[in-house]
Each structure stands twice: as C-alpha cells, then as structure tokens.
Short mmCIF file of C-alpha atoms in Angstrom, two decimals:
data_model
loop_
_atom_site.label_atom_id
_atom_site.label_comp_id
_atom_site.label_asym_id
_atom_site.label_seq_id
_atom_site.Cartn_x
_atom_site.Cartn_y
_atom_site.Cartn_z
CA MET A 14 112.85 122.01 46.80
CA PRO A 15 114.89 122.53 49.53
CA LEU A 16 117.66 125.16 49.68
CA ILE A 17 120.73 124.25 52.48
CA LYS A 18 123.38 126.98 52.51
CA LYS A 19 127.29 125.70 53.34
CA ASP A 20 130.10 127.73 53.31
CA GLY A 21 128.91 130.75 51.48
CA ALA A 22 127.42 128.46 49.09
CA VAL A 23 123.56 127.16 48.56
CA PHE A 24 123.12 123.44 47.71
CA TRP A 25 120.25 121.64 46.89
CA ILE A 26 119.15 118.69 48.47
CA PRO A 27 116.22 116.56 47.40
CA ARG A 28 114.61 115.95 50.90
CA ASP A 29 114.40 117.86 54.23
CA SER A 30 115.99 117.42 56.42
CA LYS A 31 113.35 115.23 58.75
CA LYS A 32 111.87 113.60 56.67
CA GLN A 33 115.21 111.80 55.89
CA LEU A 34 114.98 111.02 59.34
CA VAL A 35 111.28 108.83 58.57
CA ILE A 36 113.07 107.87 55.43
CA TRP A 37 117.08 106.46 57.16
CA PHE A 38 114.52 104.81 59.91
CA GLY A 39 112.65 103.30 57.67
CA TRP A 40 115.84 101.76 56.25
CA PHE A 41 116.87 100.77 59.78
CA ILE A 42 113.87 98.54 60.68
CA GLY A 43 114.13 96.39 57.79
CA LEU A 44 117.85 96.02 57.32
CA MET A 45 117.71 95.56 61.14
CA LEU A 46 114.78 93.22 59.69
CA VAL A 47 117.14 91.48 56.90
CA TYR A 48 120.31 90.94 59.97
CA LEU A 49 117.65 88.96 61.96
CA SER A 50 116.53 86.80 58.86
CA TRP A 51 120.41 86.06 57.66
CA ARG A 52 121.75 84.92 61.13
CA SER A 53 118.79 83.00 61.83
CA ILE A 54 119.05 80.73 58.46
CA SER A 55 122.62 81.55 58.84
CA ALA A 56 122.27 79.64 62.32
CA ASN A 57 120.19 76.90 60.97
CA THR A 58 122.27 75.88 58.09
CA LEU A 59 124.91 72.91 58.49
CA TRP A 60 128.52 75.27 56.41
CA VAL A 61 130.06 71.47 56.20
CA PHE A 62 127.40 70.52 53.75
CA ALA A 63 127.81 74.25 52.22
CA ALA A 64 130.41 74.64 51.98
CA ASP A 65 131.93 72.20 49.38
CA ALA A 66 129.27 73.29 47.10
CA PRO A 67 131.42 74.07 44.05
CA GLU A 68 132.76 70.99 44.16
CA GLN A 69 129.02 69.37 43.98
CA LEU A 70 128.45 71.91 41.25
CA GLY A 71 130.89 70.80 39.36
CA LEU A 72 130.45 66.92 40.00
CA MET A 73 127.14 67.55 38.47
CA LEU A 74 127.75 68.99 35.78
CA MET A 75 130.15 66.54 35.11
CA ARG A 76 127.64 63.87 35.68
CA MET A 77 124.84 65.61 33.19
CA PHE A 78 127.32 65.74 30.49
CA PRO A 79 126.76 64.63 27.71
CA PRO A 80 123.53 64.59 27.87
CA LYS A 81 121.80 61.10 26.86
CA ILE A 82 120.10 61.68 23.45
CA ALA A 83 118.22 58.64 23.23
CA TYR A 84 116.94 58.85 26.20
CA MET A 85 114.61 62.04 24.20
CA ASN A 86 112.21 59.76 22.49
CA LYS A 87 110.57 58.21 25.92
CA LEU A 88 110.21 62.69 26.41
CA TRP A 89 107.28 63.12 23.84
CA LYS A 90 104.34 61.66 25.30
CA PRO A 91 105.20 63.04 28.57
CA LEU A 92 106.13 66.52 26.09
CA TRP A 93 102.04 65.91 24.36
CA ASP A 94 100.57 65.97 28.25
CA THR A 95 103.08 68.51 29.69
CA LEU A 96 101.27 71.25 26.78
CA ASN A 97 97.71 69.13 27.85
CA ILE A 98 98.04 70.87 31.18
CA ALA A 99 99.05 74.12 30.13
CA THR A 100 96.60 74.35 27.68
CA LEU A 101 93.18 73.25 29.31
CA GLY A 102 93.79 74.07 32.51
CA THR A 103 94.32 78.03 31.04
CA VAL A 104 90.39 76.82 29.00
CA LEU A 105 89.10 75.52 32.35
CA GLY A 106 90.84 79.01 34.58
CA ILE A 107 89.14 81.65 31.40
CA ILE A 108 86.24 79.89 31.24
CA PHE A 109 86.11 79.88 36.03
CA ALA A 110 87.69 83.05 36.41
CA VAL A 111 85.63 85.01 33.75
CA PRO A 112 82.31 84.91 35.35
CA VAL A 113 84.73 85.99 39.14
CA ALA A 114 86.25 88.89 37.32
CA PHE A 115 82.72 89.68 36.74
CA LEU A 116 81.33 89.34 39.90
CA ALA A 117 84.94 91.75 41.13
CA ALA A 118 84.36 94.10 39.08
CA SER A 119 82.79 97.31 40.80
CA ASN A 120 81.04 98.24 37.74
CA THR A 121 80.42 94.71 36.60
CA THR A 122 79.17 93.46 40.55
CA PRO A 123 75.01 92.81 41.60
CA SER A 124 76.68 93.93 44.45
CA VAL A 125 79.21 95.81 45.83
CA ARG A 126 78.93 94.97 49.15
CA PHE A 127 78.23 91.51 49.02
CA VAL A 128 79.13 89.94 45.99
CA ARG A 129 81.81 91.20 45.54
CA PRO A 130 84.42 90.47 49.06
CA PHE A 131 82.91 86.88 48.07
CA ALA A 132 85.14 87.26 43.70
CA MET A 133 87.60 88.89 45.31
CA LEU A 134 87.73 86.06 48.29
CA ILE A 135 88.09 83.87 46.36
CA LEU A 136 90.44 86.25 43.50
CA VAL A 137 93.50 85.34 46.08
CA SER A 138 92.79 82.14 47.25
CA SER A 139 93.67 81.49 44.46
CA ARG A 140 96.51 83.71 43.29
CA SER A 141 98.19 82.14 47.01
CA VAL A 142 98.50 78.55 46.77
CA ASN A 143 100.60 77.12 44.43
CA SER A 144 100.45 75.17 41.70
CA LEU A 145 102.38 73.44 43.03
CA ILE A 146 100.57 73.00 46.23
CA TRP A 147 97.03 72.48 44.22
CA ALA A 148 98.90 69.76 42.38
CA LEU A 149 99.81 68.25 45.76
CA LEU A 150 96.27 68.76 47.01
CA LEU A 151 94.08 67.22 44.17
CA VAL A 152 96.55 63.88 42.99
CA THR A 153 95.09 62.56 46.57
CA ILE A 154 91.64 63.38 45.39
CA VAL A 155 91.32 62.40 41.68
CA GLY A 156 94.50 60.03 42.06
CA PRO A 157 97.85 60.74 39.87
CA GLY A 158 97.52 61.61 36.73
CA ILE A 159 97.24 64.67 34.09
CA LEU A 160 93.68 65.57 35.29
CA ALA A 161 95.03 66.53 38.83
CA GLY A 162 97.21 68.48 36.60
CA ILE A 163 95.54 70.66 34.18
CA ILE A 164 92.13 70.64 37.34
CA ALA A 165 95.51 72.73 39.94
CA ILE A 166 96.61 75.03 36.27
CA ALA A 167 93.04 75.64 36.64
CA LEU A 168 92.43 76.32 39.71
CA ARG A 169 96.08 78.70 39.86
CA SER A 170 95.42 80.18 36.28
CA VAL A 171 91.78 81.71 38.12
CA GLY A 172 93.11 84.21 40.67
CA PHE A 173 95.81 85.97 37.38
CA VAL A 174 92.58 86.29 34.84
CA GLY A 175 90.20 86.90 36.83
CA LYS A 176 92.31 89.52 39.25
CA LEU A 177 93.74 90.96 35.90
CA LEU A 178 89.85 91.19 34.20
CA TYR A 179 88.31 92.87 36.48
CA GLU A 180 91.06 95.45 36.54
CA ALA A 181 90.16 95.95 32.60
CA ILE A 182 86.10 95.54 32.95
CA GLU A 183 86.80 98.96 35.44
CA GLU A 184 88.66 100.70 32.76
CA ILE A 185 86.15 100.65 30.27
CA ASP A 186 85.55 103.94 28.41
CA HIS A 187 81.34 104.20 30.13
CA ALA A 188 80.16 106.79 27.06
CA GLN A 189 80.19 103.59 24.29
CA LEU A 190 77.91 102.84 27.74
CA GLU A 191 75.97 105.07 27.28
CA ALA A 192 75.88 105.88 23.45
CA VAL A 193 74.98 101.45 22.68
CA THR A 194 71.95 101.80 26.36
CA ALA A 195 71.11 104.93 23.62
CA THR A 196 69.73 103.08 20.92
CA GLY A 197 67.42 100.79 22.54
CA ALA A 198 69.72 98.00 23.99
CA ALA A 199 69.01 96.24 26.19
CA SER A 200 71.03 95.37 29.01
CA ALA A 201 72.20 92.08 27.51
CA GLN A 202 73.31 93.21 24.06
CA VAL A 203 75.17 96.66 26.18
CA PHE A 204 76.82 93.61 27.88
CA SER A 205 77.88 92.40 24.32
CA TYR A 206 78.10 95.25 21.50
CA GLY A 207 79.46 97.59 24.32
CA VAL A 208 81.53 95.79 26.48
CA VAL A 209 82.92 92.65 24.94
CA PRO A 210 84.32 94.62 22.28
CA GLN A 211 85.99 96.98 25.01
CA ILE A 212 87.48 94.81 26.59
CA MET A 213 88.49 91.46 24.97
CA PRO A 214 91.90 92.39 23.25
CA ALA A 215 93.10 92.96 27.20
CA PHE A 216 90.97 89.46 27.96
CA ALA A 217 93.40 87.51 24.69
CA GLY A 218 96.68 89.31 26.31
CA ILE A 219 95.98 88.05 29.43
CA SER A 220 94.96 84.40 28.73
CA LEU A 221 97.84 83.98 26.00
CA TYR A 222 100.53 85.81 29.25
CA ARG A 223 98.40 83.12 31.84
CA TRP A 224 99.01 80.90 29.25
CA ASP A 225 102.78 80.80 28.39
CA ILE A 226 103.51 80.68 32.50
CA ASN A 227 101.78 77.87 32.05
CA ILE A 228 103.95 75.86 30.26
CA ARG A 229 106.14 76.93 32.85
CA GLU A 230 104.32 75.38 35.82
CA SER A 231 103.21 72.48 34.48
CA THR A 232 106.37 71.41 33.43
CA ILE A 233 107.27 70.58 36.95
CA LEU A 234 103.91 69.76 38.71
CA GLY A 235 104.68 65.54 37.39
CA TYR A 236 107.44 66.07 40.81
CA VAL A 237 104.56 65.22 42.27
CA GLY A 238 102.77 62.29 40.27
CA ALA A 239 100.23 65.27 38.02
CA GLY A 240 101.49 64.60 34.88
CA GLY A 241 103.80 65.64 32.18
CA ILE A 242 107.10 65.94 32.56
CA GLY A 243 108.22 66.45 35.73
CA LEU A 244 107.27 62.86 36.56
CA ASN A 245 111.03 62.03 34.48
CA LEU A 246 112.40 64.82 35.95
CA SER A 247 111.49 62.98 39.97
CA SER A 248 112.14 59.93 38.32
CA SER A 249 115.48 59.92 36.68
CA LEU A 250 116.66 62.52 39.59
CA SER A 251 115.49 59.60 41.97
CA VAL A 252 116.89 57.11 40.50
CA LEU A 253 120.74 60.04 39.95
CA ALA A 254 120.74 59.05 35.76
CA TRP A 255 121.98 62.80 35.66
CA SER A 256 122.78 62.86 31.97
CA GLN A 257 119.10 62.14 31.00
CA VAL A 258 118.29 65.50 33.84
CA SER A 259 119.87 67.23 31.87
CA VAL A 260 118.17 65.85 28.69
CA ILE A 261 114.70 66.72 30.16
CA LEU A 262 115.88 70.12 31.64
CA LEU A 263 117.47 70.70 28.16
CA SER A 264 113.32 69.36 26.74
CA VAL A 265 111.72 72.46 29.27
CA LEU A 266 113.81 74.69 28.10
CA VAL A 267 113.19 74.65 24.79
CA THR A 268 109.01 74.59 25.18
CA VAL A 269 109.57 77.31 27.32
CA VAL A 270 111.38 79.19 25.18
CA ALA A 271 109.44 78.59 21.48
CA SER A 272 105.94 79.02 23.27
CA GLU A 273 107.23 82.50 24.44
CA TRP A 274 107.95 82.59 20.87
CA ILE A 275 104.92 81.51 19.74
CA SER A 276 102.70 83.72 22.70
CA ALA A 277 104.78 86.63 21.33
CA LYS A 278 104.05 86.30 17.49
CA ILE A 279 99.87 86.19 18.01
CA ARG A 280 100.28 88.88 21.21
CA LYS A 281 102.27 90.76 18.58
CA MET A 282 99.66 90.20 16.23
CA LEU A 283 96.38 90.81 18.43
CA ILE A 284 97.68 94.22 19.07
CA MET B 30 83.03 99.17 10.11
CA PRO B 31 82.09 96.87 8.22
CA LEU B 32 78.41 97.57 7.21
CA ILE B 33 76.00 95.41 5.30
CA GLN B 34 74.04 96.14 2.39
CA THR B 35 70.26 94.42 3.18
CA ALA B 36 66.48 95.10 1.60
CA GLY B 37 66.36 96.21 4.93
CA GLY B 38 68.00 99.31 4.33
CA VAL B 39 72.04 98.79 6.49
CA ARG B 40 73.40 96.47 8.76
CA TRP B 41 75.95 96.96 11.31
CA LYS B 42 77.98 93.74 11.51
CA LYS B 43 80.15 93.78 14.85
CA LYS B 44 84.19 93.75 14.38
CA ASN B 45 86.35 91.05 14.49
CA LEU B 46 88.82 90.68 17.10
CA ILE B 47 90.60 88.70 13.66
CA ALA B 48 89.59 90.83 11.50
CA ASN B 49 91.74 88.12 8.08
CA PRO B 50 88.38 86.17 8.36
CA TYR B 51 90.57 82.71 6.62
CA LEU B 52 93.38 82.98 9.54
CA ARG B 53 90.45 82.85 11.76
CA ILE B 54 89.08 80.09 9.86
CA VAL B 55 92.39 78.16 10.17
CA ILE B 56 92.95 79.30 13.71
CA VAL B 57 89.36 78.14 15.10
CA PHE B 58 89.67 74.87 12.92
CA SER B 59 92.49 73.24 14.62
CA ALA B 60 92.21 74.66 18.13
CA VAL B 61 88.65 72.70 17.52
CA ILE B 62 91.43 69.57 16.10
CA TYR B 63 93.57 70.70 19.34
CA LEU B 64 91.15 70.44 21.73
CA ALA B 65 89.91 66.97 20.77
CA LEU B 66 93.45 65.48 20.45
CA ALA B 67 93.78 66.88 23.86
CA LEU B 68 91.44 65.83 25.81
CA SER B 69 91.68 62.18 24.18
CA SER B 70 94.46 62.45 25.71
CA VAL B 71 93.30 62.45 29.50
CA ASP B 72 92.37 59.72 30.19
CA VAL B 73 90.73 59.19 34.09
CA ASN B 74 90.34 56.32 35.92
CA TRP B 75 86.84 57.52 37.49
CA ALA B 76 86.53 54.47 40.39
CA ARG B 77 89.66 57.15 41.55
CA VAL B 78 88.04 59.53 40.89
CA GLN B 79 84.18 59.09 43.05
CA GLU B 80 87.07 57.22 45.55
CA GLY B 81 88.73 59.77 46.11
CA MET B 82 85.86 62.43 46.19
CA GLY B 83 85.47 61.90 49.57
CA ARG B 84 89.22 62.63 50.19
CA GLY B 85 87.49 65.83 48.46
CA LEU B 86 85.12 67.10 50.55
CA ALA B 87 86.26 66.39 53.94
CA PHE B 88 89.15 69.09 52.93
CA LEU B 89 86.75 71.56 51.57
CA GLY B 90 84.84 70.53 55.04
CA SER B 91 88.41 71.36 57.50
CA PHE B 92 88.45 74.85 55.89
CA LEU B 93 85.08 75.22 58.11
CA ARG B 94 86.94 73.80 60.42
CA PRO B 95 91.08 74.42 60.11
CA ASP B 96 93.49 72.55 62.58
CA PHE B 97 96.35 75.65 64.17
CA PHE B 98 96.35 73.50 67.56
CA SER B 99 98.31 70.14 67.21
CA ARG B 100 100.18 71.07 64.65
CA TRP B 101 100.39 75.17 66.45
CA ASP B 102 104.77 74.41 66.62
CA GLU B 103 105.89 73.22 62.49
CA ILE B 104 103.00 75.97 60.96
CA PHE B 105 104.63 78.67 63.31
CA ASP B 106 108.41 77.29 62.18
CA GLY B 107 107.58 76.86 59.03
CA ILE B 108 106.00 80.26 58.18
CA LEU B 109 108.58 82.21 60.38
CA GLU B 110 111.58 80.31 58.24
CA SER B 111 109.42 81.30 55.07
CA LEU B 112 109.38 84.41 56.31
CA THR B 113 112.87 84.94 55.95
CA MET B 114 113.92 83.14 53.28
CA THR B 115 111.63 85.65 51.88
CA ALA B 116 113.25 88.82 53.86
CA VAL B 117 116.62 88.04 52.55
CA ALA B 118 116.29 86.60 48.62
CA THR B 119 114.54 89.44 48.38
CA ALA B 120 117.22 91.91 49.81
CA ALA B 121 119.52 90.63 48.61
CA GLY B 122 118.01 89.60 45.60
CA ILE B 123 117.18 94.25 44.37
CA ILE B 124 120.64 94.93 45.35
CA LEU B 125 122.33 91.86 43.14
CA SER B 126 120.15 92.71 40.16
CA VAL B 127 120.27 96.22 39.82
CA PRO B 128 123.51 95.97 38.62
CA VAL B 129 122.27 92.98 36.20
CA GLY B 130 119.49 94.51 34.64
CA VAL B 131 121.72 98.29 34.39
CA GLY B 132 124.03 96.10 32.37
CA ALA B 133 120.85 95.07 30.87
CA ALA B 134 119.83 97.61 29.60
CA GLY B 135 120.95 98.03 25.84
CA ASN B 136 120.89 101.61 25.96
CA ILE B 137 123.33 102.77 27.98
CA ALA B 138 125.94 98.84 28.44
CA PRO B 139 128.03 97.65 25.85
CA PHE B 140 127.27 95.06 23.79
CA PRO B 141 129.10 91.48 25.69
CA VAL B 142 128.32 93.94 29.56
CA TYR B 143 124.27 93.87 28.00
CA PHE B 144 124.97 89.97 25.94
CA LEU B 145 125.67 88.75 29.80
CA CYS B 146 123.53 90.00 32.37
CA ARG B 147 120.73 89.64 29.52
CA SER B 148 122.27 85.46 29.38
CA VAL B 149 122.30 85.68 33.43
CA ILE B 150 118.54 86.56 33.28
CA ALA B 151 117.29 84.28 30.36
CA ALA B 152 118.78 81.41 32.46
CA SER B 153 117.22 82.39 35.48
CA ARG B 154 113.46 83.76 34.09
CA THR B 155 113.50 80.26 32.18
CA PHE B 156 113.77 77.22 34.08
CA PRO B 157 110.21 77.36 37.25
CA GLU B 158 111.73 78.10 40.97
CA VAL B 159 111.11 74.34 42.24
CA ILE B 160 113.72 73.44 40.03
CA ILE B 161 116.83 75.51 40.18
CA ALA B 162 115.79 75.18 44.59
CA ILE B 163 116.21 71.24 43.01
CA PHE B 164 119.89 72.12 42.21
CA PHE B 165 120.40 73.97 45.25
CA VAL B 166 119.20 70.85 47.42
CA ALA B 167 122.06 69.18 45.69
CA MET B 168 124.32 71.26 45.84
CA PHE B 169 124.46 73.38 48.86
CA GLY B 170 122.39 70.14 51.58
CA PHE B 171 119.54 70.74 52.88
CA GLY B 172 117.68 73.77 54.38
CA ALA B 173 116.48 77.18 54.80
CA LEU B 174 120.23 78.36 52.83
CA ALA B 175 118.81 76.56 49.59
CA GLY B 176 115.51 77.93 49.47
CA MET B 177 117.14 81.65 49.82
CA LEU B 178 119.74 81.58 47.18
CA THR B 179 116.73 79.40 44.84
CA LEU B 180 114.53 82.62 46.13
CA MET B 181 117.28 84.98 44.77
CA PHE B 182 118.37 83.50 42.08
CA ALA B 183 114.27 84.15 41.01
CA THR B 184 114.10 87.43 42.08
CA ILE B 185 117.56 88.59 40.63
CA GLY B 186 115.99 88.02 37.20
CA PHE B 187 112.53 88.96 37.60
CA MET B 188 113.72 92.60 39.24
CA ALA B 189 116.68 92.90 36.17
CA LYS B 190 114.56 92.71 33.57
CA LEU B 191 112.22 95.22 33.46
CA LEU B 192 114.76 96.82 35.16
CA ALA B 193 116.36 96.77 31.95
CA GLU B 194 112.98 97.19 29.90
CA ASP B 195 112.71 100.42 32.55
CA ILE B 196 115.68 102.46 31.67
CA GLU B 197 115.19 101.14 28.18
CA ASP B 198 112.21 103.71 28.82
CA ALA B 199 113.55 106.10 30.23
CA ASP B 200 113.31 110.09 29.20
CA PRO B 201 116.86 110.97 27.02
CA VAL B 202 116.03 114.27 27.36
CA GLN B 203 116.63 113.98 30.72
CA THR B 204 120.45 112.01 30.71
CA GLU B 205 121.09 114.51 27.76
CA ALA B 206 120.54 116.77 30.05
CA ILE B 207 122.66 115.74 32.86
CA ARG B 208 125.01 114.43 30.73
CA SER B 209 125.74 118.64 29.06
CA THR B 210 126.59 119.54 32.67
CA GLY B 211 129.81 117.29 32.09
CA ALA B 212 127.97 114.35 34.09
CA GLY B 213 130.35 111.39 33.67
CA PHE B 214 128.30 107.57 33.90
CA PHE B 215 127.82 106.72 37.44
CA GLN B 216 126.91 110.32 37.33
CA ILE B 217 124.23 110.12 35.23
CA LEU B 218 123.29 106.38 37.01
CA THR B 219 122.44 108.19 40.30
CA TRP B 220 120.99 112.06 38.78
CA SER B 221 118.63 110.58 35.27
CA ILE B 222 118.35 107.08 35.54
CA GLN B 223 117.77 106.65 39.04
CA PRO B 224 115.09 109.02 39.86
CA GLN B 225 112.93 108.31 36.76
CA VAL B 226 113.30 104.55 37.78
CA MET B 227 112.69 104.39 40.53
CA PRO B 228 109.25 103.93 42.09
CA ARG B 229 108.78 101.21 40.06
CA LEU B 230 110.99 99.77 40.79
CA ILE B 231 109.69 100.03 44.41
CA GLY B 232 106.51 98.73 43.57
CA LEU B 233 107.55 96.05 41.79
CA SER B 234 110.37 94.94 44.69
CA VAL B 235 107.40 95.00 46.87
CA TYR B 236 105.68 92.58 44.35
CA ARG B 237 108.84 90.27 44.44
CA LEU B 238 108.07 90.22 48.58
CA ASP B 239 104.73 89.35 47.77
CA ILE B 240 105.90 86.08 45.35
CA ASN B 241 109.16 84.99 47.00
CA PHE B 242 106.94 84.43 50.35
CA ARG B 243 104.45 82.44 47.71
CA GLU B 244 107.06 80.53 46.11
CA SER B 245 108.72 80.29 49.65
CA ALA B 246 105.45 77.91 50.34
CA VAL B 247 106.16 75.71 47.77
CA ILE B 248 110.40 75.20 47.63
CA GLY B 249 110.27 73.40 50.57
CA ILE B 250 108.66 70.57 49.10
CA VAL B 251 111.80 69.71 47.03
CA GLY B 252 113.23 70.09 51.35
CA ALA B 253 114.47 73.87 50.30
CA GLY B 254 112.97 74.75 53.31
CA GLY B 255 110.26 76.23 54.51
CA ILE B 256 106.05 75.51 55.39
CA GLY B 257 106.46 73.98 52.88
CA ALA B 258 107.58 70.49 54.30
CA THR B 259 105.21 71.27 56.84
CA LEU B 260 102.36 71.34 53.78
CA ASN B 261 103.82 68.82 52.26
CA THR B 262 103.44 66.29 55.41
CA SER B 263 100.53 66.60 56.92
CA ILE B 264 99.13 66.35 52.04
CA ASP B 265 100.28 62.81 52.80
CA ARG B 266 99.35 62.42 56.30
CA TYR B 267 95.05 63.01 55.12
CA GLU B 268 95.55 65.75 58.03
CA TYR B 269 93.52 67.55 55.82
CA ASP B 270 92.20 69.85 59.30
CA THR B 271 96.51 71.34 59.32
CA THR B 272 96.81 71.52 55.68
CA ALA B 273 93.36 74.21 55.69
CA ALA B 274 94.91 76.33 58.88
CA ILE B 275 98.60 76.35 57.25
CA LEU B 276 96.45 76.95 53.38
CA ILE B 277 94.43 79.95 56.20
CA VAL B 278 97.61 81.72 57.06
CA ILE B 279 99.48 81.77 53.85
CA ILE B 280 96.27 82.67 51.83
CA MET B 281 96.03 85.48 55.31
CA ILE B 282 99.97 86.85 54.91
CA VAL B 283 99.60 87.40 51.06
CA MET B 284 96.56 89.03 51.35
CA LEU B 285 98.34 91.51 54.72
CA ALA B 286 101.19 92.19 52.25
CA GLU B 287 98.68 92.68 49.20
CA TYR B 288 97.15 95.38 51.28
CA MET B 289 100.24 96.99 51.71
CA SER B 290 101.90 97.30 49.64
CA GLY B 291 98.49 98.42 47.63
CA ILE B 292 99.09 101.22 50.55
CA ILE B 293 102.44 101.83 49.60
CA ARG B 294 102.72 101.68 45.72
CA LYS B 295 100.08 104.47 46.60
CA ARG B 296 101.96 106.37 48.78
CA LEU B 297 104.44 107.12 45.63
CA GLN B 298 102.40 108.75 43.50
#
C-alpha cells in the first residue's frame, strides 16, 4: 500500500499515482463517450414534445382512472394464453437447451475444437435476439397466434438455459464420476448416476428462473401478434381505451407478482 | 441413501429430487393435466404454417447471403442510435441506482426510505421494457429520448436491487471497524461498504450494458428509437436479407461486449 508524506504527516492512499492516472484516463474516455452520446440524442429530440411530459402523464393517469373493471371478463382467456406461452415455451426451450449445453460444456463435448464453438454460437445468437424480435419473425412465418409466441419464447430461452446449464456442467465434481466409473459402469451409467444427479438442482433452479422471466416476456408478445394479453394491450392502446389499459396493466402486475411468488416457493422447496 | 432389500442382496436406489413421494405424484399428475390442457388450447392453422414455411426457409437462407449494403445507411444510423441510447442510459441508470440501492438496503437505511426505494425497484422490475417504452413514448414523443429513459428506468431497478442485496450481504465486521474510528454515515459508505461491493458492481454494470444494448434493439418496435424500427420495417417488407444483416450486426456487437466484459471481470479479480 503506497503511503505519502505531506506536511510531516503520513497519509495512506489506495493506489499509486501511475495506476491512478490510467484509471482517470479510462474515466475520461468513458465520460466523453457518454457526453457525445447524450449530445446526439438531445440533438435528435423534439424538445417541444418532450417538454410537456408531466402534463401528458397527468392526462394519461386521468384517463386510466377509474379502471374499467368489467373488461376483466375479456382478459381471462388472454391471460391463460399468456401462461401457456410462457410455460410451453420454457419446456420447449429446455428440450432444445439440454443437448446444446452438453455440447458446449468443455468436459462433455465430443470435440472442443469443432463442436463447442458451434454450440456456443447457438447460445449467443439465441440470447442476443430478444423474444419480441423472434416473435416478429415467427408471426410472418407461422402466422399470428400463440404458436408463434411459444416458439419465440423457446428460441430465446435456449441461450439462457443453455449457458447457465453448461456452466453448471463444467463445475461438476470429477471425483464422483471416477467413483461411478470404478464400479465398472458403462458411459451411459456414468452419465445418469454421476453427471445427472449433480446438475439436477441447478437445472431445476435455472428452469424455474427462466419460467419466471418468460411470464414477463410473454405479456408483450401479443403486441406484434403472437397471442396473449399483449394483443389486448395493443388493441386497447390503438383505440385509446386507457381505462382498459389500466386493467390490463393491473392484471399483468398480478400475474408477474404471482409467478415470482410461486417460483420463490418452489425454489425454497427444492433447496 | 435409500437401500432396498431384495432376494439377491441389497440394492441401491437413486435419490429423488423431491423426497416426499406423495408430493412427487401430485406434482407429476398436475403437470400432465396442465400440459394436456395447455396443448389443447394451442390452435394451429396448419395451412398457414405450411404457407409460411417457405418464408421461414427464405429467412434461414438469407443468413447465408445477408444484405448489408442496400440499406446500410439506415442500419448504421439505427445501430449508432441504439449504442448512444445504451451508453447514456447505462451511465445515468447506474449513477441513479446507487442512492436507490443504498436506500433499499435493509441494514443501513431507515424503514420509510427502505420502503420507498423498494417500491421504485419493484415498479421498474415488474413491467417489461416494451410496456414502459410505450408509456415513455406517449409522454416524451417518438425517438431516442423515450428509449433512453426506458432503459435508464430498467437499469435503476436492476442495479439497485442487486446493489441492495450486496450491501445487505456485506461483512458487518468491517463496518464495525470503521464505525469504531468515529466515522459518520458517508464515511462508513466510502470506506467499508464501497470497497466490498465495488468489484461486483462493476461486473454487473458491464453486464447491464450488454442487456441494455439488446433491449435497445427491441424498444424501437414501439417507436422508442434505435435499430428496432429498422428491423421492424425490414421484417414487414419481407426483406429478410436486410433482417439477417441487422441480426448479424446485433449478434456481433453482443459477442464483442461479452468478450470485453469477460476480460474486464477477469482483471478485477
């Protein structure tokens, strides 16, 4: 730890001056980038429209209250669809993700040089593209409806589940594999008695976590036509039925909070 | 370890994930019923799917010959706008998340502040970014400003929650040591809490930068600026070659960001 002497007293400083300079330079570059970015956003903004935002917010809230509770009767089916999109999408995503995760983990992949990069590419591509973009594409391919939503959620989940799962596979304890191998087990037996029990808790946790996220994501897929409650949101917004919008938002809120509560409960049960 | 006595000796049985057998049966049974109900409510128009398959194959094929050139200007502007939105929103969001996160840490904040900050976090985490974007677009008009504010709001919720949890997990012995020197609240923050949470905070900031860029590609669909608008148009026009080009650019940037964040996080440890 560098100490400096000043006016007869000794001060303690966390870093020496050369390191400090490098850090300040990094900050300078970062701040310049942010400043230039902000300037370009600000130049492209019509401040006349932005200036009356508080007024707009007030108007919006006024139109949203009181919520049109009767509209709730039309929301049960879309909510059920939303739940199905999230759940079936998660299941489908897991089915795709498990083999990819085993191909991506450096200790189970058949070839580190050829298969692993390919599996990694699948995982990154899936995570880079938001489910709403997948949904946009799928609506033009399989048509509007919840099938497009399910596939979109599944395609998006592959990357997330696959990445966390392959990291869990790479962390398994090899002593256990050796123990199972030492009993004379075949490779399939080593797999099911040595590998699977070790990754099962992580797998359950990851799947549950993704399901929770997917509930949230599936609420908006309808916005581009992929079924669920987002469909009602977009149609209510387009006719400016704000009192319906507030009911939809409330039901989304309740659904998300409920799914979070359920997944927390189950997770506690598993661990 | 469950062992079973049989005529041939003692057999070992694999341990189940859920130990209680009744609970296990109930869960499996209800899962099967739910799946049957859910699958039956998916109505698929197979004729439409068949019709769309050609388009699907065309889309996959277009990844082999992405068209970067015919709409390069729009792609470039969109990506640049996404990047500027990401940069400002991440920086501002992180700065604002620090007070919210400190306020949301149960071990150092008084209850009213704790409650207020937790409400902010809950509000920003419940709704997907796109819904928040719809409202910001209605308030601030179309364009990057609404998108930036959306991402900023989402960043506050994300960072503040993790920061608060980190502070709650921080080692109280160190805080005690600093307090015994006669330090006030802000001195405790800078000399005890901050050094403990900083490495993880930087790692998470880089991660959030990555998330914000990905989200910035989406909120353009509802008019909040960025590459999303260009992407939406290209899909609507069935210009899959351009769509593929945009997606490839996004994937490349995300891969680059991930690679960089890996390096940064490795250097921190």
